[in-house]
C-alpha positions as MATLAB code, in Angstrom:
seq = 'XXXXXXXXXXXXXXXXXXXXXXXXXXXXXXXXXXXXXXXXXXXXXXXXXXXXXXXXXXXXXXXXXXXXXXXXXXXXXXXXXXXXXXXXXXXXXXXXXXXXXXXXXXXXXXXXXXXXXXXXXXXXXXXXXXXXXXXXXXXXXXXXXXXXXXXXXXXXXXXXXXXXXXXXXXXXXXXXXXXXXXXXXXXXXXXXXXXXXXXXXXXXXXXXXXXXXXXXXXXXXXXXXXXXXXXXXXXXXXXXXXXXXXXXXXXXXXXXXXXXXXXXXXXXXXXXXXXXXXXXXXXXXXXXXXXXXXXXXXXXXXXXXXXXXXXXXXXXXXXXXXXXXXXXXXXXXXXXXXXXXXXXXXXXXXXXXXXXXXXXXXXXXXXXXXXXXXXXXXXXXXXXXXXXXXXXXXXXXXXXXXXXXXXXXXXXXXXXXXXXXXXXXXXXXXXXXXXXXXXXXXXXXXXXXXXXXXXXXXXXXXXXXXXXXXXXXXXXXXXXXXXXXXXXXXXXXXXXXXXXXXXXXXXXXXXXXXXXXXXXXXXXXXXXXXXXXXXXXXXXXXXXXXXXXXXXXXXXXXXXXXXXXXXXXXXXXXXXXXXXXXXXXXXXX';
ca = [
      33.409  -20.905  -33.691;
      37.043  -19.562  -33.570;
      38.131  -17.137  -30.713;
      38.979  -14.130  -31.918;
      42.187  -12.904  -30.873;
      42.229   -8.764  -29.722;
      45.214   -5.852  -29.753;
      46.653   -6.490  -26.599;
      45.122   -3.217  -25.328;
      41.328   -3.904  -26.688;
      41.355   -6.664  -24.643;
      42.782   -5.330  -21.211;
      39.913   -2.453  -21.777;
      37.419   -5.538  -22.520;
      38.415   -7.672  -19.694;
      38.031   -4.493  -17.374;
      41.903   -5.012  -16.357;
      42.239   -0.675  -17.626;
      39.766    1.648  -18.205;
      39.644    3.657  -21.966;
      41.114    6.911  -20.059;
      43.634    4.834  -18.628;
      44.769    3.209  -21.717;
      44.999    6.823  -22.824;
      46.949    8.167  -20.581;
      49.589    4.496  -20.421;
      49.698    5.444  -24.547;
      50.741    9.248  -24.179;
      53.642    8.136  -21.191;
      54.819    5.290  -23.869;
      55.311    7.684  -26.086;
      57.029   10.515  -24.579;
      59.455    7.728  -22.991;
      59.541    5.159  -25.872;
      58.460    2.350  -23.298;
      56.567   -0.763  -24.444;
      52.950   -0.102  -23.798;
      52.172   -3.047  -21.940;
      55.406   -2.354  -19.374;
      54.369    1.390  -19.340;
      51.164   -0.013  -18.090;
      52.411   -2.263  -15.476;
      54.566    0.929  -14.382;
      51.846    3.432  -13.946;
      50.152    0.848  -11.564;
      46.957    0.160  -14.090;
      47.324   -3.278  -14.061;
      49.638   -5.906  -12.849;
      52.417   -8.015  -15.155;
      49.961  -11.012  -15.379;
      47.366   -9.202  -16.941;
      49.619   -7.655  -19.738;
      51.513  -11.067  -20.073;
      47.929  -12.363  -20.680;
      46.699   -9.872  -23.476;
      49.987  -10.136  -24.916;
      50.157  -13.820  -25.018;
      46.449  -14.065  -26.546;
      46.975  -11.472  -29.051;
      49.793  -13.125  -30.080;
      47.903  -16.650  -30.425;
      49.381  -18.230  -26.919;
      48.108  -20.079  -24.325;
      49.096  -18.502  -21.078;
      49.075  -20.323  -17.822;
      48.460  -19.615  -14.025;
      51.264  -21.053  -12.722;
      49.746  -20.193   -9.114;
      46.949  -22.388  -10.231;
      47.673  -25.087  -12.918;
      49.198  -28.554  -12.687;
      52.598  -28.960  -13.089;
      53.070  -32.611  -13.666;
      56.309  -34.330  -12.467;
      56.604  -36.297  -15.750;
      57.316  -33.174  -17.536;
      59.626  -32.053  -15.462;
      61.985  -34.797  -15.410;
      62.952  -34.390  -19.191;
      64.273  -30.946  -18.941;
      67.733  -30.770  -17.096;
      67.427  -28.396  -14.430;
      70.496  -26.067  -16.095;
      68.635  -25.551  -19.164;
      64.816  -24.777  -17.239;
      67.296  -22.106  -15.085;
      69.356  -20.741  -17.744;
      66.220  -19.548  -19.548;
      63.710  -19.627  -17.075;
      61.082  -22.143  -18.466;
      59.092  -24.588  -16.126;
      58.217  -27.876  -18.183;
      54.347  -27.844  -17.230;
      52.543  -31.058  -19.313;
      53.722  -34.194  -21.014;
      50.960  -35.126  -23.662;
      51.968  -38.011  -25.997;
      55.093  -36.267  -27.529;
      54.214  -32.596  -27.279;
      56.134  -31.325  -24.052;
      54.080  -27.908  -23.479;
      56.472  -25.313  -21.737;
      55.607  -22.153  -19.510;
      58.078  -19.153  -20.325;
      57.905  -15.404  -20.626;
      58.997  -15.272  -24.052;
      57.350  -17.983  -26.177;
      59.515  -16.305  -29.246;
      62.807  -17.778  -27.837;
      63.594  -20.103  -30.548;
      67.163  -20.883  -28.296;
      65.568  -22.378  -25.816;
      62.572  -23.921  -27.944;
      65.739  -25.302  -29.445;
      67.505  -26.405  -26.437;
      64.063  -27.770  -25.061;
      63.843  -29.443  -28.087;
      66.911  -31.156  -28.285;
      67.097  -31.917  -24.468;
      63.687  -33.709  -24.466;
      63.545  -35.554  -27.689;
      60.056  -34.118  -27.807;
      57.586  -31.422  -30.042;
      58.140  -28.356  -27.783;
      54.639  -26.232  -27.578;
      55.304  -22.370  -25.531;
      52.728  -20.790  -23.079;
      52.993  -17.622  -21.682;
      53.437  -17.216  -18.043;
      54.589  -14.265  -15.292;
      58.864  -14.718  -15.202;
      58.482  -14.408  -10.992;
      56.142  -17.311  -11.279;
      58.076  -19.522  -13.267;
      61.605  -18.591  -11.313;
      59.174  -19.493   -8.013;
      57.792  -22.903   -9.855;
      61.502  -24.002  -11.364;
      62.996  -23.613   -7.411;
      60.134  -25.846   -6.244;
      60.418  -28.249   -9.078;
      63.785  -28.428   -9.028;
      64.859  -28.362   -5.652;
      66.071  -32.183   -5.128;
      62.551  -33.615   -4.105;
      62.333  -35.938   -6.643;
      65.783  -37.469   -5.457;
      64.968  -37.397   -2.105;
      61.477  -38.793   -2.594;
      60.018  -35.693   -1.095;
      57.928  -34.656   -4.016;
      54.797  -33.189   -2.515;
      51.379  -33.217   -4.140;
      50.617  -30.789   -7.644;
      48.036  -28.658   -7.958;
      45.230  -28.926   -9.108;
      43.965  -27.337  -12.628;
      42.425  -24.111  -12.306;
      38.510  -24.549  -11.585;
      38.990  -27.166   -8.923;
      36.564  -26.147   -6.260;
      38.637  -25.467   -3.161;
      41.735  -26.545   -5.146;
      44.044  -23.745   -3.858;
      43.221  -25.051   -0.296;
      43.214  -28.607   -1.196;
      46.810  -28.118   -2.517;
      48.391  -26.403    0.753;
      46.202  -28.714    3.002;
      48.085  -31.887    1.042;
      51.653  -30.540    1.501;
      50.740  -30.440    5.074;
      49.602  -33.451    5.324;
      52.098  -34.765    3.858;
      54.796  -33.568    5.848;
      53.228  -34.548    9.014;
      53.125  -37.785    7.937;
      56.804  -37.544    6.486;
      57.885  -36.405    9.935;
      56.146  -39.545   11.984;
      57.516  -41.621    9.529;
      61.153  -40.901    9.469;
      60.461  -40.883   13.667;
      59.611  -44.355   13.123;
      62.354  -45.043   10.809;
      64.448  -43.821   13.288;
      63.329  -46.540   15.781;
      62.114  -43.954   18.277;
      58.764  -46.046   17.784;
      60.129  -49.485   16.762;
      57.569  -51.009   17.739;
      55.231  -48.928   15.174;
      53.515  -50.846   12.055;
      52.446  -49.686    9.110;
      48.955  -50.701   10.243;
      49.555  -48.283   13.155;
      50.608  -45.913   11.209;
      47.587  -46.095    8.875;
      45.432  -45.170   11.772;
      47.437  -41.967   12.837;
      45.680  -38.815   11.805;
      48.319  -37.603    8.934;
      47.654  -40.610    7.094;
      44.155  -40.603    7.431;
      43.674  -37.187    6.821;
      46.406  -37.923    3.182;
      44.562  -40.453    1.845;
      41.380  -38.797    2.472;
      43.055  -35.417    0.833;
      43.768  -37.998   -2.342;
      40.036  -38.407   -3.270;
      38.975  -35.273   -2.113;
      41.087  -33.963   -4.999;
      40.657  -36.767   -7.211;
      36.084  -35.772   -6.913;
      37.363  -31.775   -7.103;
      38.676  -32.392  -10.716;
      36.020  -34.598  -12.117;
      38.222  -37.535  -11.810;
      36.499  -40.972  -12.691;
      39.568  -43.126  -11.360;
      42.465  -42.753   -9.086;
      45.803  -44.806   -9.185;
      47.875  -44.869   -6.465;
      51.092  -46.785   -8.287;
      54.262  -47.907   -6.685;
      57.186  -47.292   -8.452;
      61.004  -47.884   -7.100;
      61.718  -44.567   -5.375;
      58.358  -43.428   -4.902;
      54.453  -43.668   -5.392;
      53.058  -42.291   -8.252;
      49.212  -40.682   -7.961;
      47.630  -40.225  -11.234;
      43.648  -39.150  -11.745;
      41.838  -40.246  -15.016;
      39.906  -36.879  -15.947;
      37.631  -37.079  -19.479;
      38.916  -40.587  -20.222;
      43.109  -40.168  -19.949;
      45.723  -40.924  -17.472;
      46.941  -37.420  -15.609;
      49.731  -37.285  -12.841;
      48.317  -35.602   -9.803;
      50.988  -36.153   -7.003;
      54.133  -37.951   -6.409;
      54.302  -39.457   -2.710;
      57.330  -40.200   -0.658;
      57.940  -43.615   -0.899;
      58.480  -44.443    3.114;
      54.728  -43.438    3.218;
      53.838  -46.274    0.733;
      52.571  -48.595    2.771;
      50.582  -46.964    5.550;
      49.139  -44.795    2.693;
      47.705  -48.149    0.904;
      47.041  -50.047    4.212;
      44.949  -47.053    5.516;
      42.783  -46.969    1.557;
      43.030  -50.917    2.256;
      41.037  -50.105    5.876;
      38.376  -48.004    4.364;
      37.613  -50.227    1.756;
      37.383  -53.329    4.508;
      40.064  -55.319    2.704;
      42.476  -57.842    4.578;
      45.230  -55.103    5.059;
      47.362  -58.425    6.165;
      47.546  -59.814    2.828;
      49.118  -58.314    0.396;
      50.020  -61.407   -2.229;
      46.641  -62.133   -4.001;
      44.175  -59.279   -5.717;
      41.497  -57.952   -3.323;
      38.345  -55.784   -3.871;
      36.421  -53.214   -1.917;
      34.286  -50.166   -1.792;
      34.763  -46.980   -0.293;
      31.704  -45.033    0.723;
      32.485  -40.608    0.811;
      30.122  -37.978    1.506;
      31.332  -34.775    0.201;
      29.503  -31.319   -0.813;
      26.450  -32.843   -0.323;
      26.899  -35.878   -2.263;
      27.365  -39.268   -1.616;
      30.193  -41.097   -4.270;
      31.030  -44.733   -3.858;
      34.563  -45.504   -4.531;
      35.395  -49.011   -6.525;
      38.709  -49.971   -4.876;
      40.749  -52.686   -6.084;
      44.216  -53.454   -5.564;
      47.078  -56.054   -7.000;
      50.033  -56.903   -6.208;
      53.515  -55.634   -7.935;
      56.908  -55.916   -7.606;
      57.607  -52.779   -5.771;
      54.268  -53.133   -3.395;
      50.450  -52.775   -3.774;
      48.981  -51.065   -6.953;
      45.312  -49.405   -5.871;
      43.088  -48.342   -7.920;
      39.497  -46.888   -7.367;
      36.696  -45.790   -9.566;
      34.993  -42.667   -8.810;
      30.870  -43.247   -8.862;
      28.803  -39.657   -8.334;
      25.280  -41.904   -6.787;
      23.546  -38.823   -7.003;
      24.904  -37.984  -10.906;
      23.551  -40.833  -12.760;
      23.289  -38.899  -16.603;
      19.505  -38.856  -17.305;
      17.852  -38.870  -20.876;
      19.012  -40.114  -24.209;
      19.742  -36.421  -25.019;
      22.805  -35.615  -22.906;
      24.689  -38.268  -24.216;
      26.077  -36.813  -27.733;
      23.807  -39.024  -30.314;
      22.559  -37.954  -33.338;
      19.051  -36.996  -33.730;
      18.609  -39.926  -36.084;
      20.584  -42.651  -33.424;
      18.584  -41.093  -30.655;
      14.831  -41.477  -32.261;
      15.453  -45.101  -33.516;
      16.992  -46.046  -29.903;
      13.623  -44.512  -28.275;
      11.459  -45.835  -31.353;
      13.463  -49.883  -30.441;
      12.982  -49.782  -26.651;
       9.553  -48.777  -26.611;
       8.468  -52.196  -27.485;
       7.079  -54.402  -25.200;
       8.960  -57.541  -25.514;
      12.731  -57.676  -27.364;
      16.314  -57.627  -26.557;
      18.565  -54.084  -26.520;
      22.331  -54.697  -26.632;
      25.163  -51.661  -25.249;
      28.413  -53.137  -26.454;
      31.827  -51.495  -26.236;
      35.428  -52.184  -23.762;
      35.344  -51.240  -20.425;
      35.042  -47.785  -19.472;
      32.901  -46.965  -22.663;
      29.661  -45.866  -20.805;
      27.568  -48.842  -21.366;
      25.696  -48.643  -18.448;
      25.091  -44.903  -18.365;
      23.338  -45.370  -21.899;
      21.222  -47.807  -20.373;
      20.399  -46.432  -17.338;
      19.166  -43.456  -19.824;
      17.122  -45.943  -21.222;
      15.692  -46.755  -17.851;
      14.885  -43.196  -17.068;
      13.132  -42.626  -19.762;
      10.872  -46.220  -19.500;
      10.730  -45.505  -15.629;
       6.902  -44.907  -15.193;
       3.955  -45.608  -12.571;
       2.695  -48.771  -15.322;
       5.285  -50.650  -15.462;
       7.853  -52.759  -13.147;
      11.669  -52.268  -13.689;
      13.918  -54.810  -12.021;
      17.972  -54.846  -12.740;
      20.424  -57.220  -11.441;
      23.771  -55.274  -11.243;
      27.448  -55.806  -10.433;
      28.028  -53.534   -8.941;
      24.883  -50.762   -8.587;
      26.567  -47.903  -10.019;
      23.613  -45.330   -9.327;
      20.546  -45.831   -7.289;
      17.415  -45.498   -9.379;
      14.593  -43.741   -7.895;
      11.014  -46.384   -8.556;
      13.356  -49.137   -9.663;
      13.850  -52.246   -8.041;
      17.525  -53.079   -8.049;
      19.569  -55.937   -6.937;
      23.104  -56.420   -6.067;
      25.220  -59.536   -7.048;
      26.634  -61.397   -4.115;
      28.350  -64.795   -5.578;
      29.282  -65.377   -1.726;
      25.574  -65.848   -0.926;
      24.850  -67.559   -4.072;
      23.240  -64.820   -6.022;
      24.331  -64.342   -9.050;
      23.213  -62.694  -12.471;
      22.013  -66.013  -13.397;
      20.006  -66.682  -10.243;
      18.764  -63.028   -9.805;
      17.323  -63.711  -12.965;
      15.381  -66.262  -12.335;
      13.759  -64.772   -9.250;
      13.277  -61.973  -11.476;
      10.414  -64.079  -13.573;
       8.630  -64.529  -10.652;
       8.368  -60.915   -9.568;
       6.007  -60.072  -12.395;
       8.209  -57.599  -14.630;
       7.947  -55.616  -17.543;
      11.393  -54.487  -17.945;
      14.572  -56.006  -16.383;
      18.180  -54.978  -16.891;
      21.023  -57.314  -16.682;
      24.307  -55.743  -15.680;
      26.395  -57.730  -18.130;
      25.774  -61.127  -19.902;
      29.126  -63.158  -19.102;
      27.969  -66.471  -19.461;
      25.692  -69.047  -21.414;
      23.335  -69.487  -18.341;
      22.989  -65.798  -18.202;
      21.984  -65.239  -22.071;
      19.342  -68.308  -22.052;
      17.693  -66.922  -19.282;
      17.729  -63.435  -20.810;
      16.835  -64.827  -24.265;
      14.084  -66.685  -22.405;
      12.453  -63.484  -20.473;
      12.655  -61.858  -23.798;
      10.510  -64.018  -25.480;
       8.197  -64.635  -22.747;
       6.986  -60.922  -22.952;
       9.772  -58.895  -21.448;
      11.849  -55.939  -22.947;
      15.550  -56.970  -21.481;
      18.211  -54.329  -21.364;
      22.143  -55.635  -21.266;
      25.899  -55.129  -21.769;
      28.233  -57.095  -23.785;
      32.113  -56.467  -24.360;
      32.511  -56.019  -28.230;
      34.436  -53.989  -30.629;
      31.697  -53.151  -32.987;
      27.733  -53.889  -32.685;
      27.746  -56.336  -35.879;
      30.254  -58.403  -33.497;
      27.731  -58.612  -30.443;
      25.435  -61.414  -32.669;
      29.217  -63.613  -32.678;
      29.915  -62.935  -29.420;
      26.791  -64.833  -28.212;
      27.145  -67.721  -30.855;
      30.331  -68.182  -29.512;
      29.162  -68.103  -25.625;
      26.739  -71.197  -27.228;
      23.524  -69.427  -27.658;
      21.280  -71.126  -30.345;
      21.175  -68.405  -33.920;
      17.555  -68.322  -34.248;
      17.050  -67.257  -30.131;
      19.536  -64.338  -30.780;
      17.391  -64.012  -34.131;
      14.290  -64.141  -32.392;
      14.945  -61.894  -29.638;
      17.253  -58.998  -30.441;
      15.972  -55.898  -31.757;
      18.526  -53.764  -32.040;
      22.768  -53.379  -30.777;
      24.408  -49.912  -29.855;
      28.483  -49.700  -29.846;
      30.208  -46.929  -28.211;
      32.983  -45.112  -26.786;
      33.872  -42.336  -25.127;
      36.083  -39.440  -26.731;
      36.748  -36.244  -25.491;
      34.802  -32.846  -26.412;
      36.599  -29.990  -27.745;
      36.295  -26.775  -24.850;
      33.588  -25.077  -25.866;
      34.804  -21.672  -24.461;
      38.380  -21.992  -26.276;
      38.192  -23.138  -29.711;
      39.720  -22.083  -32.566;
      38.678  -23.189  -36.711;
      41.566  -24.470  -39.089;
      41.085  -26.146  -42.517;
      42.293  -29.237  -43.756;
      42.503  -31.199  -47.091;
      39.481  -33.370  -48.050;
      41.734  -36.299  -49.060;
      42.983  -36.768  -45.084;
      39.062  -37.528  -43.664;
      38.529  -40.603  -46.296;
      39.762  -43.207  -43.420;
      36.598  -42.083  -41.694;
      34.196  -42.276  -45.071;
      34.202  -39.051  -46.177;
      33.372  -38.727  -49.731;
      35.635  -36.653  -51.945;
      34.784  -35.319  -55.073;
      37.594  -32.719  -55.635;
      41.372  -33.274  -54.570;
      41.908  -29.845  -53.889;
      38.601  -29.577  -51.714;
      39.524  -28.235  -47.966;
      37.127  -28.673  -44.639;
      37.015  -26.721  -41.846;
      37.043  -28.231  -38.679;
      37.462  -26.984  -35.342;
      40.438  -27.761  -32.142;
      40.323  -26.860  -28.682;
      42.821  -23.995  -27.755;
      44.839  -25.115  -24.766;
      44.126  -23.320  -22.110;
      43.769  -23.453  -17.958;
      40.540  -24.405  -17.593;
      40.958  -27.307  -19.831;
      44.429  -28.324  -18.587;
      46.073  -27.090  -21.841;
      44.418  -30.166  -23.515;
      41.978  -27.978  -25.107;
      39.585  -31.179  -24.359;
      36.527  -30.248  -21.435;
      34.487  -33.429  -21.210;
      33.382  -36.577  -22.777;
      30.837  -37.326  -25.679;
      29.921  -40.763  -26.959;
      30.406  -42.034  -30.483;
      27.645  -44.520  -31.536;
      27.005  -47.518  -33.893;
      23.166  -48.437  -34.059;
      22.301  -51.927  -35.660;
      18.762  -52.379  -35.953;
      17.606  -56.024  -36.197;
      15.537  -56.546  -39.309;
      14.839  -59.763  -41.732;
      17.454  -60.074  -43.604;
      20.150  -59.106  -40.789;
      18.125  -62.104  -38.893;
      18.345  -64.570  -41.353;
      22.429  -64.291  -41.662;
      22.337  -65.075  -38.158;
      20.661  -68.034  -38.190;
      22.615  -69.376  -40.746;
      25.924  -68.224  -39.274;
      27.098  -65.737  -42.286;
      30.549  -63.861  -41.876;
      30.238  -60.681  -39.790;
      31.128  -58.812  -42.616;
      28.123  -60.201  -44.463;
      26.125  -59.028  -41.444;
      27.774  -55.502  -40.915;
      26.921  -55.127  -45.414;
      23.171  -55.727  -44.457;
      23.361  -53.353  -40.928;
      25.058  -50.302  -43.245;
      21.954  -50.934  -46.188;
      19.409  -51.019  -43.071;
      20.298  -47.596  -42.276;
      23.983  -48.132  -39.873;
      26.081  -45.597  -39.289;
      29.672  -47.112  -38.596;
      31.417  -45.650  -35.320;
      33.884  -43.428  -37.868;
      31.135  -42.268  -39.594;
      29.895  -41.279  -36.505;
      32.669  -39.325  -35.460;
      33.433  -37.805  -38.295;
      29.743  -36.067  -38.607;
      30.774  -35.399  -34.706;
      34.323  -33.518  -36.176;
      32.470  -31.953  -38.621;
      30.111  -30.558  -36.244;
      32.694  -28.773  -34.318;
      32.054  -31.602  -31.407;
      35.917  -33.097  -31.563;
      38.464  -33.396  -33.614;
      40.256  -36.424  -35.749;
      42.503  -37.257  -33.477;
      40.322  -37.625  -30.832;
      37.937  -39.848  -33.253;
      41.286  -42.127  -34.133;
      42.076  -42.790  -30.345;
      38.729  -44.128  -29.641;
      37.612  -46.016  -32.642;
      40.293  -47.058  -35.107;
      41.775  -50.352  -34.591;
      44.754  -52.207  -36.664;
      42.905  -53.110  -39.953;
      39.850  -51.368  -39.608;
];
C-alpha cells in the first residue's frame, strides 16, 4: 500500500509536532509578515527546524535523514571533493551500486545535483536533512581523518538499540587505543607487542565494541578487512555488504590478534587460514560468532558469522513460502521413510528451512538425531552432534553411529562426499526420513549433483522425495512503501504472461528511509523452487536424461521455477524486480 504523502502542515498537526490552534495562529503571523509557514513556525517556537524540514521533505516526496542518527558511510564520502560538499553544504551519506544518495537542505538544487553528478560519475538521489547538521557532519567527514588514518567508527542506523551510546563509546575507545599506540610507536614501550597490546583494555574493550554493534544492527557477518592505509569494518545486514567503521591502521594488528585470542586461534601465525569461534552473551542472549581469518597482502582478513542460539526461525510459516510450497513441503516430510533435499549457495538459509522442518517433526514419538558442522542453533528434545575431524568424527562416521541409536529422523548438515550420500541413501531406505543440504543452483540440478559425487541413479530414484532451492532476497519496508506501475512486457524474463502490449502492473518499492538505511529494504524473505519426486521425474534419473528433460517433467508435476516464485512474491507487494534479479537470475537463465 502506498504512503500517502500530507500538506506539510496536516502532517506536523498529525505527528503532534503543533497543535490545530497553533497552526492557526503560525498561518495568521505568515500572513501579516509574508514569511514561509514552515519558518514562521520554527520562529514562533512551535516546533523546531527538523520537524518542518521533515513535513516539508515528505510532502514533497523526500526521504529525510537524521543525520544525528544515520550511517554515514566513508565510501560515499570519498567521491565528493570536499570543495563541492562545502560550497553547497551536502554530506554524501550512502553508496548503493551507482546511486550516490546525498543529504542537503534543498533537494531542488539542480547545481549541485549537477555538480554531484558530474564529480561522482554516479545517479545522484537528494534527502532532506537540518543545514546545522549537515555543516556539523561535512566538518567531521571532512576533516583530514581519512588521510591521517584517524577515521573513527559511523553510526549506526537509526533503531540500533543503544546505538547513540555504542557510537560515542567506540570513538572512545578508539582513541585510547590510538593514544597507547602511537606511545608505543614512539618507543616509550619498545618493548610492547602487538600481542601485548591485544590484551590492554582499549583494545579489548574495541573489538568487543565491533560486535556489540555488528548484533545491535541485525548484522549476520562482520569483516574486519585490511586495506593499505587503513582497516575497513563492514557488517552484512539483510544479505549485503555495509561499511560500518574505518579503523586506524597502526591498530591493525592488535585489533585482529586480540579477535584472534577470543576465538583461541594461534595469534603467532599469521601465513596459513585459521578457524575459530567466539562465544558473546549480550541482552540476554547467547550468539556464537564463526570466526575465520586469511591471510592478505596488507595483513589478516577476519571474518565472523553472527549465530542468535536462542533465534533459531521456527515453523514453515515465517519463512516467506507460498501456501501451495508450504503444504506440499509439510505433506513430503511427513512420511516415514524418504529423502528431503535444501539446495542453494552459501548463505541461502538452507539450514534454517530445515531446522523448520525439525521443529515442526520434533515430538515425544519420535527420535531426532543431526550431525552438524557446525551446530548453528541448539534444538530443544533433539539429539545433536558436532563434527570433530580431529577426533575422527566426521559426517560420515556420525552417521553410522547414528543407525545404531534407533532413529526416526536424522539430519545431515551437508552431504560433501560419496561416503556421506551412501550412508544417507542407505538410512533412507532402511526406514528413516533423512533431512540434508546440497550446494546447487536450481533443485532439478541436486539429482546431477549426486550422480556426479558417484551415487548409483536408481538409489537417488529410490530415495528422494522431494528437492527445495532457495535464496534469500530482501523484503520491501513494510512501514515505507510506495506503489508505481510498470509495463507488462518488462516482467516476461520472470514468466509473466502477456496478453496486451499496452497492459501495465502495479507493483510496489520500498521508500528510503532511516529505519531502513535509505535502502527501503527491512529484512529477508526466501524465494523457493519445490521439485516433488514422482514416476516419471524418477525414471529420467535412472536413465541419466538431460536436466532440462528433468526440470520439463518437475514444471508439468506442479514446479514453480525460483522466478516464478519471485515474481508472484513482486506481485504481492513482498519485493521488487530488482531484488528478484540479484538473487536468482544467472547468465543464460
Amino acid at each position: 500500500m502506498a504512503v500517502p504523502r500530507l500538506p506539510m502542515a496536516e502532517f506536523l498537526v498529525q505527528r503532534g509536532y503543533v497543535t490545530p490552534e497553533q497552526l492557526d495562529e503560525a498561518k495568521k503571523v505568515s500572513q501579516q509578515t509574508s514569511t514561509e509557514l514552515g519558518r514562521t513556525i520554527v520562529n514562533l517556537g512551535f516546533a523546531g527546524e527538523r520537524e518542518v524540514l521533515h513535513a516539508q521533505a515528505q510532502e514533497s516526496g523526500h526521504p529525510f535523514v537524521d543525520l544525528d542518527r544515520v550511517t554515514v558511510e566513508p565510501s560515499a564520502v570519498n567521491v565528493v571533493p570536499e570543495r563541492i560538499a562545502k560550497m553547497h553544504n551536502v554530506i554524501p551519506v550512502k553508496k548503493e551500486g551507482s546511486v550516490l544518495w546525498v543529504a542537503m537542505a534543498n533537494p531542488n538544487n539542480l547545481e549541485a545535483l549537477d555538480q554531484l553528478r558530474l564529480a561522482s560519475g554516479l545517479l545522484v538521489k537528494p534527502a532532506v536533512a537540518v543545514p546545522g547538521a549537515i555543516e556539523d557532519a561535512v566538518r567531521k567527514y571532512y576533516s583530514g581523518a581519512s588521510t591521517n588514518g584517524e577515521a573513527a567508527a559511523e553510526k549506526p542506523a537509526s533503531g540500533a538499540p543503544g546505538g547513540d551510546k555504542m557510537t560515542s563509546d567506540v570513538r572512545a575507545l578508539m582513541a585510547q587505543a590510538q593514544a597507547g599506540r602511537d606511545i608505543a610507536d614512539k618507543g616509550i614501550k619498545e618493548d610492547q607487542s602487538d600481542e601485548e597490546m591485544a590484551e590492554q583494555a582499549p583494545i579489548i574493550k574495541l573489538a568487543n565494541a565491533v560486535i556489540q554493534q555488528a548484533i545491535n544492527d541485525r548484522a549476520s557477518d562482520i569483516h574486519v578487512e585490511p586495506q593499505e592505509r587503513a582497516v575497513r569494518v563492514r557488517y552484512r545486514i539483510d544479505g549485503v555488504l555495509m561499511e560500518a567503521m574505518t579503523v586506524p591502521k597502526n591498530l591493525q594488528a592488535p585489533l585482529i590478534s586480540r579477535l584472534k585470542i577470543m576465538a583461541e586461534m594461534n595469534i603467532a601465525e599469521r601465513r596459513v587460514p585459521q578457524d575459530g569461534r567466539i562465544e558473546v552473551r549480550t541482552g540476554g542472549k547467547e550468539f556464537d560468532l564463526r570466526v575465520s581469518t586469511i591471510p592478505t597482502p596488507y595483513g589478516e582478513k577476519v571474518v565472523m558469522r553472527i549465530l542468535d542460539k536462542g533465534n533459531a526461525m521456527v515453523g514453515l510459516g515465517k519463512l516467506g513460502m507460498l501456501p501451495e510450497v508450504q503444504a506440499r513441503i509439510e505433506e513430503l516430510v511427513s512420511q516415514p521413510n524418504g529423502m528431503f533435499l535444501c539446495t542453494g549457495p552459501t548463505g541461502s538459509g538452507k539450514t534454517t528451512t530445515q531446522y523448520s522442518v525439525l521443529h515442526k517433526l520434533n515430538t515425544m514419538e519420535v527420535n531426532i538425531i543431526t550431525v552438524e558442522d557446525p551446530i548453528e542453533y541448539q534444538l530443544g528434545g533433539i539429539a545433536q552432534v558436532q563434527v570433530n575431524r580431529k577426533a575422527g568424527l566426521t559426517f560420515a562416521t556420525g552417521l553410522r553411529a547414528f543407525l545404531r541409536q534407533d532413529p526416526d529422523i536424522i539430519l545431515v548438515g551437508e552431504m560433501r562426499d560419496l561416503e556421506t550420500s551412501e550412508i544417507a541413501i542407505e538410512a533412507s531406505l532402511t526406514g528413516h526420513l533423512v533431512l540434508s543440504t546440497l550446494h546447487t543452483n536450481d533443485a532439478p540440478s541436486a539429482t546431477i549433483r549426486m550422480i556426479d559425487m558417484g551415487v548409483e541413479p536408481y538409489l537417488i530414484s529410490a530415495t528422494v522425495i522431494g528437492i527445495l532451492a532457495q535464496r534469500l532476497g530482501r523484503r520491501i519496508d513494510t512501514e515505507n512503501k510506495e506503489a508505481y506501475e510498470v509495463p507488462a512486457i518488462d516482467l516476461r524474463r520472470f514468466g509473466f504472461p502477456v496478453t496486451d502490449p499496452d497492459e501495465k502492473v502495479t507493483l510496489y518499492r520500498g521508500i528510503p528511509a532511516d529505519s531502513n538505511r535509505m535502502t527501503g529494504y527491512k529484512g529477508r524473505m526466501g524465494v523457493h523452487e519445490l521439485l516433488s519426486m514422482n514416476e516419471e521425474i524418477a525414471e529420467l534419473v535412472v536413465r541419466r536424461a538431460p536436466l532440462a528433460d528433468i526440470k520439463a517433467a518437475a514444471k508439468v508435476n506442479g514446479m514453480k521455477e525460483l522466478r516464478e516464485d519471485g515474481l508472484a512474491k513482486v506481485l504481492a507487494g513482498q519485493t521488487t524486480p530488482e531484488e528478484v534479479m540479484r538473487v536468482v537470475f544467472t547468465a543464460g537463465y
